Amino acid sequence: MSYFKDKRILITGVGSGLGRRMALGMAREGAMIIGWDISGEALEKVLEELKLASGREHAGYVCDVSNRASVYETAEKVKHEAGPPDSLINNAGVVTGKRFLDCDDKEIERTLGVNTLALFWTAKAFLPGMISRNQGHIVTVASAAGLVGVAKLADYCASKFAAFGFDESLRAEFRQIAPNVRTTVICPFYITTGMFEGARTHFPWLLPILSESYAADRMVAAIRRQRPRLLMPYLVYTIPLLRLMPVWVFDRIANFLGINVSMEDFKGRRNS
């Protein structure tokens, strides 16, 4: 029997990209998907795809996850209509892709609101139930940019560094108060979802831009196995070791790998 069979899985940013791919994969394994997205049109389309893929109805809610009141209101609807989720996958994300001083205040607030603060609002809404049942799973889709700073991603990196620390702190708390509530943090390099359209890599064989299907499949597998951490590609696992080196060495390696020019041709679609 699949780990996902009859589990209620709430996924934010389900309308496109990784959220859509993960939802379809989990639905095919028997999960009941509770999809959140800011776009009602995208949400309706995904719900139709999910029904065709799984032969069952799934739930969808329009929600701006950066808006605390919207999250709390929508969470109450979910609890009463679809039932409390067994797993919460915080997948929604945005990127500006500009140099720091070119980002206006609203763009910075939006990045932190969607990529960071939303994690707090959704967790506060659903964690009490998970803790009382001593059963649940919080999944945080962070980024390799949550482990290393990148030029033209100051706001995005800051938001994902925070997401990584948020997951680590929750994991420590759960060991003390609810050991059967698990966490998974996922830190991928650029993915071909459109969100990072135009981003590039110097060494595709070493630091490849990941295909959407490959990344989603690995993420679903990590969640299925309740792995505490998934970094993609494997080179990302070396970042903590590289931080043991002097800063100038670390910076030279990052420059050699092309990390700090990877966003020079960025176009993006600004959301996922």
C-alpha positions as a printed Julia matrix, in Angstrom:
272×3 Matrix{Float64}:
   0.0    0.0     0.0
   1.29   3.47   -0.88
   2.3    5.85    1.89
  -0.09   8.38    0.33
  -3.15   6.11    0.23
  -6.16   8.05    1.61
  -3.94  10.73    3.15
  -5.09  14.34    2.91
  -2.2   16.31    1.4
  -2.4   20.11    1.34
  -0.17  21.7    -1.3
   0.24  25.45   -1.73
   1.02  26.8    -5.19
  -0.69  23.77   -6.72
  -1.75  25.55   -9.91
   1.49  25.1   -11.85
   5.05  23.83  -11.81
   6.2   21.55   -9.02
   2.99  21.9    -7.03
   0.94  20.56   -9.93
   3.41  17.74  -10.64
   3.58  16.64   -7.02
  -0.2   16.75   -6.68
  -0.68  14.53   -9.72
   1.93  12.04   -8.51
   0.46  11.78   -5.05
  -3.12  11.62   -6.32
  -2.2    8.66   -8.53
  -0.96   6.92   -5.37
  -4.29   7.42   -3.63
  -3.9   10.75   -1.84
  -6.74  13.23   -1.49
  -5.25  16.55   -2.57
  -6.24  19.83   -0.94
  -4.88  22.38   -3.38
  -4.27  26.05   -2.66
  -3.42  28.62   -5.29
  -3.8   32.35   -5.8
  -5.22  31.75   -9.29
  -8.74  30.37   -9.39
  -8.4   29.54  -13.09
  -5.21  27.53  -12.59
  -6.74  25.8    -9.58
  -9.82  24.66  -11.51
  -7.66  23.26  -14.3
  -5.52  21.27  -11.87
  -8.56  19.9   -10.05
  -9.86  18.57  -13.37
  -6.47  16.96  -14.09
  -6.39  15.41  -10.63
  -9.85  13.9   -11.07
  -8.89  12.39  -14.43
  -5.63  11.03  -13.02
  -7.08   9.47   -9.87
 -10.79   8.92  -10.53
 -11.82  10.84   -7.43
 -12.74  14.38   -6.41
 -10.17  16.66   -4.8
 -10.54  19.95   -2.96
  -9.3   23.36   -4.05
  -9.2   26.78   -2.41
  -8.15  30.17   -3.72
  -5.77  31.67   -1.17
  -3.04  34.31   -1.08
  -0.61  32.62    1.3
   1.2   35.88    1.98
  -1.99  37.23    3.56
  -2.27  35.97    7.14
  -6.02  36.57    7.38
  -6.61  34.75    4.08
  -4.57  31.75    5.28
  -6.39  31.47    8.6
  -9.82  31.89    7.0
  -9.07  29.33    4.29
  -7.6   26.91    6.83
 -10.85  26.93    8.79
 -12.78  26.11    5.61
 -10.42  23.23    4.92
 -10.86  21.77    8.4
 -14.65  21.86    8.15
 -15.06  20.87    4.5
 -12.13  18.62    3.53
 -10.82  17.64    6.94
  -7.49  18.42    8.61
  -4.51  17.62    6.38
  -2.13  14.8     7.24
   0.66  16.58    5.38
   1.27  20.24    4.59
   3.52  20.99    1.62
   4.56  24.64    1.52
   5.47  24.9    -2.15
   4.24  28.35   -3.25
   7.07  30.71   -4.16
   7.93  33.9    -6.03
  11.15  35.43   -7.35
  12.02  38.94   -8.55
  15.45  38.19  -10.02
  16.75  41.75   -9.74
  19.76  43.36   -8.16
  18.97  44.35   -4.59
  18.66  48.1    -5.17
  16.44  47.5    -8.2
  13.87  45.64   -6.09
  11.15  47.98   -4.91
   9.76  47.65   -1.41
   6.59  45.9    -2.53
   8.57  43.24   -4.38
  10.71  42.55   -1.32
   7.64  42.34    0.9
   5.97  40.0    -1.59
   8.99  37.69   -1.71
   9.24  37.44    2.06
   5.47  37.19    2.42
   5.07  34.24    0.05
   8.38  32.45    0.6
   8.79  32.93    4.35
   5.88  34.34    6.32
   3.42  32.01    4.62
   5.29  29.11    6.23
   4.46  30.52    9.65
   0.79  31.2     8.89
   0.08  27.77    7.37
   1.99  25.95   10.1
   0.2   27.86   12.86
  -3.11  27.0    11.23
  -2.55  23.23   10.94
   0.17  22.24   13.41
  -1.98  22.23   16.57
  -4.07  19.42   15.1
  -1.0   17.45   14.04
   0.6   17.83   17.46
  -2.58  16.78   19.27
  -2.73  13.66   17.06
   1.08  13.23   17.29
   0.96  12.55   13.58
   1.71  14.74   10.58
   4.27  15.96    8.09
   5.41  19.52    7.31
   7.27  19.85    4.0
   9.15  23.05    3.19
  10.21  23.64   -0.41
  13.22  25.88    0.09
  16.07  26.16   -2.43
  19.79  25.69   -2.95
  19.66  29.48   -2.75
  18.76  28.95    0.9
  22.28  27.61    1.43
  24.41  30.03   -0.59
  23.94  33.69   -1.51
  23.54  34.47   -5.21
  23.87  37.79   -7.05
  20.47  39.2    -8.14
  18.69  36.98   -5.59
  19.18  38.88   -2.33
  15.51  38.89   -1.36
  14.95  35.33   -2.61
  18.04  33.96   -0.85
  17.08  35.7     2.39
  13.59  34.18    2.21
  14.93  30.68    1.53
  17.68  30.86    4.18
  14.83  31.64    6.58
  12.79  28.71    5.26
  15.71  26.33    5.85
  16.13  27.56    9.43
  12.39  27.35   10.01
  12.37  23.68    9.08
  15.4   22.92   11.26
  13.86  24.61   14.29
  10.54  22.81   13.84
  12.34  19.48   13.6
  14.07  20.16   16.92
  10.79  21.15   18.59
   8.92  18.11   17.29
  11.53  15.76   18.75
  10.6   17.21   22.13
   6.82  17.51   21.92
   5.52  15.36   19.03
   8.08  12.87   17.72
   5.71  11.44   15.12
   5.25  14.8    13.42
   7.95  14.89   10.75
   9.54  17.58    8.64
  11.19  17.55    5.23
  13.11  20.44    3.69
  13.83  20.41   -0.04
  16.6   22.52   -1.58
  16.82  22.22   -5.37
  18.97  24.13   -7.84
  17.14  25.88  -10.7
  14.24  23.88  -12.16
  12.66  24.19  -15.61
   9.26  25.24  -14.27
   9.38  28.67  -15.93
   9.85  30.41  -12.6
  13.59  30.72  -13.3
  13.36  31.01  -17.08
  16.67  32.31  -18.42
  18.8   31.16  -15.48
  21.92  29.32  -16.65
  24.72  27.09  -15.44
  28.37  26.91  -16.51
  28.73  23.17  -15.94
  25.48  21.29  -16.76
  27.17  17.94  -16.08
  28.11  19.06  -12.55
  25.38  21.56  -11.63
  22.5   20.82  -13.99
  19.3   22.8   -14.3
  16.79  20.19  -13.2
  13.84  19.07  -15.28
  10.47  19.64  -13.67
   9.48  15.96  -13.89
  12.76  14.72  -12.38
  12.63  17.22   -9.51
   8.97  16.49   -8.72
   9.54  12.71   -8.76
  12.46  12.99   -6.35
  10.49  15.31   -4.08
   7.51  12.94   -3.96
   9.89  10.06   -3.19
  11.53  12.03   -0.37
   8.14  12.87    1.13
   7.0    9.27    0.79
  10.08   8.11    2.71
   9.77  11.02    5.19
  13.36  12.04    4.54
  14.31  15.04    6.68
  16.28  16.69    3.86
  16.6   16.54    0.08
  19.2   18.6    -1.8
  19.43  18.56   -5.61
  21.71  17.97   -7.46
  24.21  16.08   -5.3
  26.81  18.86   -5.54
  24.58  20.98   -3.28
  25.44  18.64   -0.4
  29.01  19.99   -0.49
  28.0   23.56    0.43
  28.26  23.06    4.23
  31.77  21.64    3.74
  32.79  24.55    1.5
  31.77  26.95    4.27
  34.62  25.56    6.37
  37.01  27.22    3.94
  38.11  30.89    4.09
  35.51  33.23    2.61
  37.73  34.2    -0.33
  38.12  30.52   -1.27
  34.37  29.94   -0.96
  33.68  32.97   -3.16
  36.17  31.86   -5.81
  34.6   28.42   -6.01
  31.13  29.97   -6.36
  32.42  32.25   -9.12
  34.18  29.36  -10.88
  30.92  27.39  -10.89
  29.18  30.42  -12.41
  26.72  30.76   -9.55
  26.94  34.56   -9.42
  26.3   35.05  -13.13
  23.57  32.41  -13.3
  20.83  35.08  -13.15
  22.26  37.46  -15.76
  19.8   36.37  -18.47
  16.88  35.76  -16.11
  13.39  36.32  -17.53
  11.14  34.19  -15.32
   7.42  34.25  -14.94
   7.66  35.74  -11.42
   5.62  33.07   -9.66
   4.97  29.36   -9.25
